[in-house]
Coordinates of C-alpha atoms in Angstrom, one line a residue:
M68 CA 120.0 101.4 88.7
R69 CA 116.7 101.3 90.7
N70 CA 114.4 103.5 92.7
K71 CA 113.9 103.0 96.4
H72 CA 112.9 99.6 97.5
Y73 CA 110.3 101.9 99.0
L74 CA 110.0 105.5 99.5
H75 CA 110.6 105.4 103.1
I76 CA 109.0 108.0 105.4
S77 CA 109.3 107.6 109.0
F78 CA 106.6 110.1 109.7
I79 CA 104.5 107.5 109.0
I80 CA 103.3 104.7 111.2
V81 CA 101.4 107.0 113.6
L82 CA 99.4 104.2 115.4
L83 CA 96.0 103.0 115.0
L84 CA 94.9 103.2 111.5
S85 CA 98.2 102.0 110.2
A86 CA 96.3 98.9 111.3
L87 CA 93.1 100.0 110.0
F88 CA 94.4 101.6 106.7
Y89 CA 98.7 100.1 108.4
Q90 CA 115.6 88.6 87.1
H91 CA 117.5 89.3 85.1
L92 CA 115.7 88.8 81.8
S93 CA 112.3 88.4 82.9
E94 CA 112.5 90.9 85.9
A95 CA 114.1 94.3 85.1
A96 CA 116.9 95.8 87.2
I97 CA 114.2 98.1 88.3
S98 CA 111.0 96.5 88.8
L99 CA 108.0 98.4 87.8
E100 CA 105.7 96.9 90.1
E101 CA 108.0 97.3 93.2
S102 CA 108.4 100.8 92.5
K103 CA 104.6 101.2 92.0
E104 CA 104.5 99.8 95.3
E105 CA 107.1 102.1 96.9
I106 CA 104.8 105.0 95.7
D107 CA 101.6 103.5 97.0
T108 CA 103.5 102.7 100.4
L109 CA 104.4 106.3 100.4
F110 CA 101.2 107.8 99.8
E111 CA 99.1 105.3 101.7
D112 CA 101.2 106.0 104.8
K113 CA 100.8 109.5 104.7
I114 CA 96.8 108.8 104.6
E115 CA 97.3 106.6 107.5
T116 CA 99.1 109.1 109.8
E117 CA 95.8 110.2 110.7
E118 CA 92.5 108.8 112.1
N119 CA 94.3 108.1 115.3
I120 CA 91.5 107.6 117.7
Y121 CA 94.1 107.4 120.4
L122 CA 95.2 110.8 119.7
F123 CA 91.9 111.9 120.1
I124 CA 91.3 109.8 123.4
L125 CA 94.7 111.4 124.7
K126 CA 93.2 114.8 124.0
K127 CA 90.0 114.0 126.0
I128 CA 92.1 112.8 128.8
F129 CA 93.8 116.4 128.8
E130 CA 90.4 118.0 128.4
E131 CA 89.1 115.9 131.6
K132 CA 92.3 116.1 133.6
D133 CA 90.5 117.6 136.6
S134 CA 88.2 114.5 136.9
S135 CA 90.5 112.0 135.7
F136 CA 91.9 110.8 139.1
D137 CA 95.5 111.5 137.8
L138 CA 97.2 113.6 140.2
M139 CA 99.5 115.3 138.0
D140 CA 99.7 119.1 138.8
M141 CA 99.2 121.7 136.3
K142 CA 102.7 122.2 135.3
H143 CA 102.9 118.6 134.1
W144 CA 99.5 118.4 132.4
N145 CA 100.9 121.4 130.5
Y146 CA 103.9 119.3 129.5
F147 CA 101.1 116.6 128.7
D148 CA 99.7 119.2 126.3
Q149 CA 102.9 120.2 124.6
A150 CA 103.4 116.4 124.2
L151 CA 100.0 115.9 122.3
L152 CA 101.1 118.8 120.2
Y153 CA 104.3 117.0 119.1
F154 CA 102.5 114.1 118.5
E155 CA 100.2 115.8 116.2
Q156 CA 102.8 117.4 114.6
L157 CA 104.7 114.0 114.2
R158 CA 107.5 115.1 116.2
Y159 CA 107.7 112.1 118.2
D160 CA 111.2 112.2 119.4
D161 CA 110.3 115.5 121.2
A162 CA 106.9 114.2 122.4
I163 CA 108.8 111.1 124.0
D164 CA 111.4 113.3 125.7
I165 CA 108.5 115.4 127.3
S166 CA 106.5 112.2 128.4
K167 CA 109.5 110.8 130.1
R168 CA 110.3 114.0 131.9
I169 CA 106.5 113.7 133.2
I170 CA 107.0 110.1 134.2
I171 CA 110.3 111.1 136.3
D172 CA 108.3 113.3 138.2
Y173 CA 105.1 111.3 138.4
P174 CA 105.8 107.6 137.9
N175 CA 102.3 106.7 138.9
S176 CA 100.6 108.6 136.2
F177 CA 98.5 106.1 134.3
S178 CA 97.9 108.9 131.6
A179 CA 101.5 109.8 131.2
H180 CA 102.7 105.8 130.5
Y181 CA 99.5 105.5 128.2
L182 CA 100.8 108.6 126.3
L183 CA 104.2 107.1 126.0
A184 CA 103.0 103.8 125.0
N185 CA 101.2 105.5 122.1
L186 CA 104.5 107.3 121.2
F187 CA 106.5 104.2 121.2
V188 CA 104.2 102.5 119.1
S189 CA 104.0 105.3 116.7
I190 CA 107.8 104.9 115.8
G191 CA 107.4 101.1 115.6
N192 CA 109.0 100.3 118.9
F193 CA 106.2 97.8 120.0
D194 CA 108.1 96.2 122.8
E195 CA 108.5 99.3 124.6
G196 CA 104.9 100.5 123.9
L197 CA 103.6 97.2 125.4
K198 CA 105.4 97.8 128.3
E199 CA 104.2 101.1 128.9
C200 CA 100.7 100.1 128.2
E201 CA 101.1 97.4 130.7
K202 CA 102.2 99.9 133.3
S203 CA 99.4 102.2 132.5
I204 CA 96.7 99.1 133.3
T205 CA 98.7 98.4 136.3
L206 CA 98.4 101.8 137.7
N207 CA 94.7 102.0 136.8
P208 CA 93.2 98.6 135.9
G209 CA 90.0 100.2 134.5
F210 CA 91.4 102.4 132.1
L211 CA 89.9 101.3 129.1
P212 CA 91.9 103.2 126.3
A213 CA 95.1 101.3 127.7
I214 CA 93.3 98.0 127.9
C215 CA 92.0 98.6 124.0
L216 CA 95.4 99.5 122.9
K217 CA 97.1 96.3 124.2
P218 CA 95.4 94.0 121.7
I219 CA 96.6 96.5 118.9
I220 CA 100.1 96.3 119.9
Y221 CA 99.9 92.7 119.9
A222 CA 98.6 92.5 116.3
Y223 CA 101.5 94.9 115.4
K224 CA 103.9 92.3 116.7
G225 CA 102.4 89.6 114.6
D226 CA 101.0 87.8 117.6
Y227 CA 97.5 87.6 116.1
I228 CA 96.6 84.6 118.8
T229 CA 97.2 86.7 121.8
A230 CA 95.7 90.1 120.1
T231 CA 92.5 88.1 119.1
Q232 CA 92.1 86.8 122.6
E233 CA 92.7 90.2 124.4
S234 CA 90.2 91.7 122.1
K235 CA 87.7 88.9 123.1
N236 CA 88.2 89.6 126.5
I237 CA 87.6 93.2 126.4
I238 CA 84.2 92.5 124.8
T239 CA 83.3 89.9 127.3
K240 CA 84.1 92.5 130.0
F241 CA 82.7 95.7 128.0
P242 CA 80.2 94.1 125.7
N243 CA 78.1 97.3 125.0
S244 CA 81.5 99.3 124.5
Y245 CA 81.7 100.5 120.9
E246 CA 85.3 100.9 121.5
A247 CA 85.9 97.1 122.5
H248 CA 84.0 96.1 119.1
L249 CA 86.0 98.6 117.3
I250 CA 89.4 97.3 118.6
S251 CA 88.3 93.8 117.7
G252 CA 87.5 94.7 114.2
M253 CA 90.9 96.3 113.8
V254 CA 92.6 93.3 115.1
Y255 CA 90.7 91.2 112.7
L256 CA 91.7 93.5 109.6
L257 CA 95.4 93.2 110.5
K258 CA 94.9 89.6 110.5
N259 CA 93.1 90.1 106.9
S260 CA 90.0 88.5 108.1
Y261 CA 87.9 91.1 106.5
E262 CA 84.6 89.5 106.8
E263 CA 85.0 89.5 110.7
A264 CA 86.5 92.5 110.9
S265 CA 83.3 94.1 109.0
K266 CA 81.2 92.4 111.6
Q267 CA 82.9 93.9 114.5
F268 CA 82.8 97.5 113.0
Q269 CA 79.3 97.1 112.3
V270 CA 78.4 96.0 115.7
S271 CA 80.4 99.2 116.8
L272 CA 78.3 101.4 114.6
E273 CA 74.9 99.9 115.9
L274 CA 76.3 100.6 119.6
D275 CA 77.3 104.0 118.3
P276 CA 75.9 105.4 115.1
Q277 CA 78.5 108.1 115.2
S278 CA 81.6 105.7 115.5
Y279 CA 83.2 107.2 112.4
S280 CA 86.2 105.2 113.0
A281 CA 83.9 102.1 112.4
Y282 CA 82.6 103.7 109.2
L283 CA 86.5 104.0 108.0
G284 CA 86.9 100.3 109.3
I285 CA 84.3 98.9 106.8
A286 CA 85.5 101.2 104.1
R287 CA 89.0 99.6 104.5
C288 CA 87.5 96.2 104.4
Y289 CA 85.9 97.0 101.2
F290 CA 89.0 98.4 99.8
L291 CA 91.2 95.4 100.5
Q292 CA 88.7 93.2 99.1
G293 CA 89.2 95.1 95.7
K294 CA 85.7 96.9 96.1
K295 CA 87.1 100.3 95.6
D296 CA 83.6 102.2 94.4
E297 CA 82.0 100.7 97.8
A298 CA 84.9 102.0 99.9
I299 CA 84.7 105.4 98.4
A300 CA 80.9 105.4 98.9
K301 CA 81.5 104.4 102.6
I302 CA 83.7 107.4 103.1
K303 CA 81.5 109.7 101.3
E304 CA 78.9 108.7 103.8
V305 CA 81.0 109.6 106.6
I306 CA 81.7 112.9 105.2
K307 CA 77.9 113.7 104.6
L308 CA 77.6 113.0 108.4
E309 CA 80.5 114.9 109.5
P310 CA 81.8 117.5 106.7
N311 CA 84.9 118.4 108.6
Y312 CA 86.1 115.0 109.5
R313 CA 89.6 115.3 108.4
E314 CA 90.5 111.8 108.6
A315 CA 87.5 110.9 106.0
H316 CA 89.0 113.6 103.7
Y317 CA 92.3 111.9 103.9
L318 CA 91.1 108.5 103.0
L319 CA 89.1 109.4 100.2
V320 CA 92.2 111.2 98.6
Y321 CA 94.0 108.0 98.8
Y322 CA 91.1 105.8 97.6
Y323 CA 90.4 108.3 94.5
N324 CA 93.9 108.0 93.8
S325 CA 94.2 104.0 94.1
N326 CA 91.1 104.0 91.8
N327 CA 92.8 106.1 89.1
Q328 CA 90.3 109.0 89.7
K329 CA 93.1 111.5 89.7
E330 CA 91.3 114.6 88.9
E331 CA 89.1 113.8 91.9
A332 CA 92.0 113.2 94.0
I333 CA 93.5 116.4 93.1
R334 CA 90.2 118.3 93.8
E335 CA 90.0 116.7 97.4
C336 CA 93.5 117.8 98.1
D337 CA 92.4 121.3 97.2
T338 CA 89.4 120.9 99.5
L339 CA 91.9 119.9 102.3
L340 CA 94.1 122.6 101.6
T341 CA 91.4 125.0 102.0
M342 CA 90.5 123.6 105.3
Y343 CA 93.9 123.0 106.7
P344 CA 96.4 125.4 104.9
E345 CA 99.2 124.6 107.3
D346 CA 98.5 121.3 108.7
I347 CA 101.5 119.0 108.4
R348 CA 99.4 115.9 107.7
T349 CA 97.5 117.6 105.1
L350 CA 100.9 118.9 103.3
L351 CA 102.3 115.4 103.5
I352 CA 99.2 113.9 101.9
V353 CA 99.0 116.5 99.0
S354 CA 102.7 116.2 98.6
S355 CA 102.2 112.3 98.3
V356 CA 99.3 112.7 95.6
Y357 CA 101.5 114.6 93.5
A358 CA 104.4 112.0 94.0
A359 CA 102.1 109.2 93.3
N360 CA 101.4 111.0 89.9
K361 CA 104.9 111.7 89.3
D362 CA 104.8 115.7 89.5
Y363 CA 107.8 115.5 91.9
N364 CA 108.2 119.2 91.7
K365 CA 104.8 119.9 93.1
A366 CA 105.6 117.3 95.5
V367 CA 108.9 118.7 96.7
S368 CA 107.3 122.2 96.8
Y369 CA 104.7 121.1 99.6
A370 CA 107.0 119.1 101.5
E371 CA 109.2 122.0 101.6
K372 CA 106.5 124.2 103.1
I373 CA 106.9 121.8 106.2
I374 CA 110.5 122.6 106.5
S375 CA 109.6 126.2 106.3
M376 CA 107.0 126.1 109.2
N377 CA 110.2 126.0 111.5
Y378 CA 110.9 122.3 111.3
H379 CA 114.4 121.2 111.9
Y380 CA 113.0 117.9 111.1
Y381 CA 114.9 114.8 110.4
D382 CA 111.7 112.8 108.9
A383 CA 110.8 115.8 106.6
Y384 CA 114.5 116.0 105.3
I385 CA 114.3 112.1 104.8
Y386 CA 111.3 112.5 102.9
L387 CA 112.4 115.3 100.5
A388 CA 115.8 113.4 100.0
D389 CA 113.6 110.4 98.9
L390 CA 111.4 112.5 96.6
C391 CA 114.4 114.2 94.9
S392 CA 116.2 110.9 94.4
Y393 CA 113.2 109.6 92.9
N394 CA 113.0 112.6 90.6
K395 CA 116.9 112.0 89.8
D396 CA 117.5 115.3 91.5
Y397 CA 120.5 113.6 93.3
E398 CA 122.4 116.7 94.1
K399 CA 119.4 118.2 96.1
A400 CA 118.7 114.6 97.5
V401 CA 122.2 114.4 99.0
Y402 CA 121.5 117.9 100.6
Y403 CA 118.6 116.9 102.2
A404 CA 120.0 113.5 103.6
N405 CA 122.8 115.6 105.1
E406 CA 120.4 117.9 106.5
A407 CA 118.7 114.6 108.2
I408 CA 122.1 113.7 109.7
A409 CA 122.8 117.1 110.9
A410 CA 119.4 117.1 112.6
D411 CA 119.9 113.6 114.2
P412 CA 123.3 111.7 113.5
K413 CA 122.2 108.8 115.4
K414 CA 119.3 107.7 112.8
I415 CA 120.1 105.4 110.2
R416 CA 117.5 106.4 107.5
A417 CA 119.8 109.1 106.0
Y418 CA 122.5 106.6 105.3
I419 CA 120.3 104.3 103.8
V420 CA 118.9 107.2 101.5
L421 CA 122.5 108.1 100.6
G422 CA 123.3 104.5 99.7
E423 CA 120.1 104.4 97.4
I424 CA 121.4 107.5 95.6
C425 CA 124.6 106.0 95.0
E426 CA 123.0 102.8 93.6
N427 CA 121.0 105.0 91.2
R428 CA 124.3 106.8 90.3
G429 CA 126.0 103.3 89.7
M430 CA 128.3 103.9 92.5
F431 CA 127.7 100.6 93.9
E432 CA 130.9 100.3 96.5
D433 CA 129.8 103.6 97.8
A434 CA 126.2 102.3 98.3
I435 CA 127.6 99.2 100.3
A436 CA 129.8 101.4 102.4
Y437 CA 126.7 103.5 103.3
Y438 CA 124.6 100.3 104.2
K439 CA 127.4 99.0 106.2
K440 CA 127.6 102.2 108.1
A441 CA 123.8 101.9 108.8
V442 CA 124.1 98.1 109.9
E443 CA 127.0 99.3 112.3
A444 CA 124.8 102.2 113.7
K445 CA 121.7 100.0 114.2
P446 CA 122.6 96.2 113.8
D447 CA 118.9 95.1 114.9
D448 CA 117.1 96.9 111.9
P449 CA 116.1 94.6 108.9
E450 CA 116.4 97.3 106.3
P451 CA 120.0 97.8 105.6
Y452 CA 120.5 94.1 105.3
W453 CA 117.9 94.1 102.5
N454 CA 119.6 96.9 100.9
L455 CA 122.9 95.0 101.0
G456 CA 121.1 92.1 99.4
W457 CA 119.7 94.0 96.8
V458 CA 123.1 95.7 95.5
Y459 CA 124.6 92.2 95.8
L460 CA 121.8 90.5 93.7
E461 CA 120.5 93.0 91.2
E462 CA 123.8 95.0 90.8
K463 CA 127.0 92.9 91.4
Y464 CA 125.4 89.5 90.9
M465 CA 126.6 88.0 94.0
P466 CA 123.6 85.8 94.9
D467 CA 125.3 83.8 98.0
E468 CA 125.9 87.2 99.6
A469 CA 122.5 88.4 98.9
I470 CA 121.1 85.1 100.4
S471 CA 123.0 86.0 103.4
M472 CA 121.9 89.6 103.7
Y473 CA 118.1 88.5 103.0
K474 CA 118.2 85.8 106.0
K475 CA 120.0 88.3 108.0
S476 CA 117.0 90.9 107.4
I477 CA 114.4 88.0 108.1
E478 CA 116.3 87.3 111.3
K479 CA 115.6 90.8 112.6
D480 CA 111.9 90.8 111.4
S481 CA 110.4 87.2 110.7
N482 CA 107.5 89.0 108.9
Y483 CA 109.7 91.0 106.3
K484 CA 107.7 90.1 103.4
S485 CA 109.9 91.7 100.8
A486 CA 113.0 89.9 102.3
Y487 CA 111.3 86.7 101.7
N488 CA 110.5 87.7 98.3
Y489 CA 113.8 88.7 97.3
L490 CA 115.6 85.8 99.0
G491 CA 113.4 83.8 96.5
R492 CA 114.9 85.6 93.7
A493 CA 118.6 85.0 94.8
Y494 CA 117.7 81.4 95.2
R495 CA 116.4 81.4 91.6
A496 CA 119.4 83.0 90.5
K497 CA 121.5 80.0 91.9
G498 CA 118.8 77.4 90.1
M499 CA 117.5 76.4 93.6
Y500 CA 114.1 76.6 92.5
D501 CA 112.3 74.7 95.2
M502 CA 113.8 76.8 97.9
A503 CA 112.9 79.9 95.8
I504 CA 109.2 79.0 95.5
N505 CA 109.1 78.5 99.4
A506 CA 110.6 81.8 99.9
H507 CA 108.0 83.5 97.6
K508 CA 105.2 81.6 99.3
K509 CA 106.2 82.8 102.8
A510 CA 106.0 86.4 101.5
I511 CA 102.6 85.6 100.2
E512 CA 101.5 83.9 103.4
I513 CA 102.7 87.2 105.2
D514 CA 100.6 89.2 102.8
P515 CA 98.2 87.6 100.5
R516 CA 97.9 90.8 98.6
Y517 CA 101.6 91.0 97.8
V518 CA 101.2 91.5 94.1
M519 CA 105.1 91.5 93.5
A520 CA 105.4 88.2 95.2
Y521 CA 103.1 86.4 92.9
V522 CA 104.9 88.0 89.8
S523 CA 108.3 86.7 91.4
L524 CA 106.8 83.2 91.9
G525 CA 105.6 83.2 88.4
N526 CA 109.0 83.8 87.0
T527 CA 110.4 81.2 89.1
Y528 CA 107.5 78.7 88.0
L529 CA 108.6 79.8 84.5
E530 CA 112.5 79.2 84.6
N531 CA 111.8 75.8 86.4
G532 CA 109.7 74.6 83.4
M533 CA 106.2 75.2 84.8
P534 CA 104.4 77.3 82.5
D535 CA 100.8 76.3 83.7
E536 CA 101.8 77.2 87.4
A537 CA 103.3 80.4 86.2
I538 CA 100.2 81.5 84.4
N539 CA 98.1 80.5 87.2
V540 CA 100.1 82.9 89.8
I541 CA 100.3 85.7 87.2
N542 CA 96.4 85.8 86.7
K543 CA 96.5 85.9 90.5
A544 CA 98.6 89.1 90.4
L545 CA 96.3 90.6 87.7
E546 CA 93.1 89.8 89.7
L547 CA 94.8 91.5 92.7
D548 CA 96.0 94.4 90.4
P549 CA 94.6 94.5 87.0
E550 CA 97.0 97.3 86.1
S551 CA 100.1 95.4 87.2
A552 CA 102.5 96.3 84.1
D553 CA 105.0 93.8 85.7
A554 CA 102.4 91.1 85.4
Y555 CA 101.5 91.8 81.9
N556 CA 105.3 91.8 81.3
N557 CA 105.9 88.4 82.8
L558 CA 102.8 87.0 81.0
G559 CA 104.6 87.9 77.8
L560 CA 107.6 85.9 78.8
I561 CA 105.3 82.9 79.5
Y562 CA 103.7 83.3 76.0
D563 CA 106.8 83.8 74.5
K564 CA 108.3 80.4 76.0
Q565 CA 105.4 78.8 74.6
N566 CA 105.7 80.4 71.3
K567 CA 102.6 82.2 71.1
E568 CA 104.1 85.3 69.5
E569 CA 100.9 87.3 69.1
E570 CA 99.5 86.9 72.7
T571 CA 103.5 87.8 73.5
I572 CA 103.2 91.0 71.6
T573 CA 99.7 91.7 73.1
A574 CA 101.0 91.4 76.6
Y575 CA 104.1 93.3 76.3
K576 CA 102.1 96.2 74.6
K577 CA 99.7 96.1 77.5
A578 CA 102.7 96.3 79.8
I579 CA 104.0 99.4 77.8
E580 CA 100.3 100.9 77.8
L581 CA 100.1 100.7 81.6
D582 CA 103.4 102.4 81.9
P583 CA 105.0 104.0 79.2
E584 CA 108.5 104.3 81.1
Y585 CA 108.8 100.4 81.3
A586 CA 112.0 100.0 79.6
R587 CA 112.2 96.2 80.3
A588 CA 108.7 95.6 78.3
Y589 CA 110.3 97.5 75.4
L590 CA 113.3 95.4 75.1
N591 CA 111.2 92.2 75.5
L592 CA 109.1 93.5 72.6
A593 CA 112.2 94.2 70.6
V594 CA 113.3 90.6 70.8
V595 CA 109.9 89.3 69.5
Y596 CA 110.0 91.7 66.6
F597 CA 113.4 90.6 65.8
K598 CA 112.4 86.9 65.7
Q599 CA 109.3 88.0 63.4
K600 CA 112.1 89.6 61.3
K601 CA 110.2 92.9 61.9
Y602 CA 113.5 94.7 62.1
A603 CA 112.4 98.3 62.0
E604 CA 109.9 97.7 64.8
S605 CA 112.5 95.8 66.6
I606 CA 115.2 98.7 66.4
Y607 CA 112.4 101.1 67.3
A608 CA 111.4 99.0 70.6
N609 CA 115.2 98.4 71.5
E610 CA 116.1 102.2 71.1
K611 CA 113.2 103.2 73.1
G612 CA 113.9 101.1 76.1
I613 CA 117.4 102.2 76.1
S614 CA 116.4 105.8 75.9
I615 CA 114.1 105.3 79.1
N616 CA 117.0 103.3 81.0
P617 CA 120.7 103.5 79.5
Y618 CA 121.4 100.8 82.2
F619 CA 120.3 98.0 79.8
A620 CA 122.5 99.3 76.7

């Protein structure tokens, strides 16, 4: 049984600040750290749907249409405005359809190609986004918004060399443009080069003290370096300058929540609801806060409000299906997944959600069937292969099949860190430790802050008789996330191998303190108590673990 590999929300990705803000004994069948990461991904992605400076620029293009040198007539500028409305409502498919309609009538509209480029990037179609961006630049070589978008798309594609060179070219051409340095900062941020990113954001601020996006970029650098208090302070600085800057409020909610300042996060949510009671992104963020704090009923209620606002909206149904499944309300989850299919039968996410629901109910063959249906519908998407790999490894214990699926997932997306990490786990299950270590390290190379990869690498080192190396990487995981219950659980496993009983018990208890629902930590603690002949304590811990997750019975 497991929760989602991540709570996928396709609402998510909107463009720019996704960049800015975008084992069988030793690892539970449901990994706490992985599920925590799912919630964090869900939550952070909601925050990152805003602060889209390109949406702001698109609005400015519309406002200045009469002097833009783009010769569309008023009818098509009205289409442009409608596409922007859909963009802001996260209705990307509708916005793309309108943009294409404009281009059919006005193929030389650089503004329409730029709009379509943004929309393609917003749904993760970076190749098409790049094509449209280049068309816009060809039609208007001096159009700075499209010029600035290009390096960001390369960075999203993982081509940091080209992205960096493109951003440097922009600075050379426009040395006094705050936008040029802002874009450079974003590229460095995507490369995890936080010091260089901060420098560029600071230059952007010097050129324009009201470059609020640069403030948020600096805050993000602080946050990714573990300086959460400084990040919060920087966001508050922005809000003091501009109290109605919605994007800053969004990010402040996320940082409060990530810093375990739950009351402050909820209070900031209340502020947002007062300011924007019917704004879709606000409702998504508030819902995500409650989901991150496991108040799923409230999370669902805010998400359902989106549906009530006239949305026959695929992604909203998918989000609700994910939430209900996470809350083990499977009947409702199936209902929303089927509503998503009715809204758009061509998209695969609903099939994946239905597969995950089947997994959580122990219906593994049905889960495999849904994932295969997703593969048939979209064979170039890496996610259904990942899900198949999970079922084969964690539920069916078929490591060879799992290895094949994870490799296919990586073939579709060479930067899919979770596929590399779980490929390592599959290799470990076969005793292929060197290959497992390399796979975990590749995941860490892709994302040096990927806590779960350090935890998995520690488990592989431990099984391979390398306890010192295991302790080192587990400590690195705890350095990145001092509240990682998985890391403490695995630290307990290392101490247990070294026959350090008291340290073992302390580590398991710390894991339970961090997550009282961590079944595997209770079961591991029961084993230690049994070896100490503390039978009452052992029985209690064992029964507690099984009561949390009967799968371990």
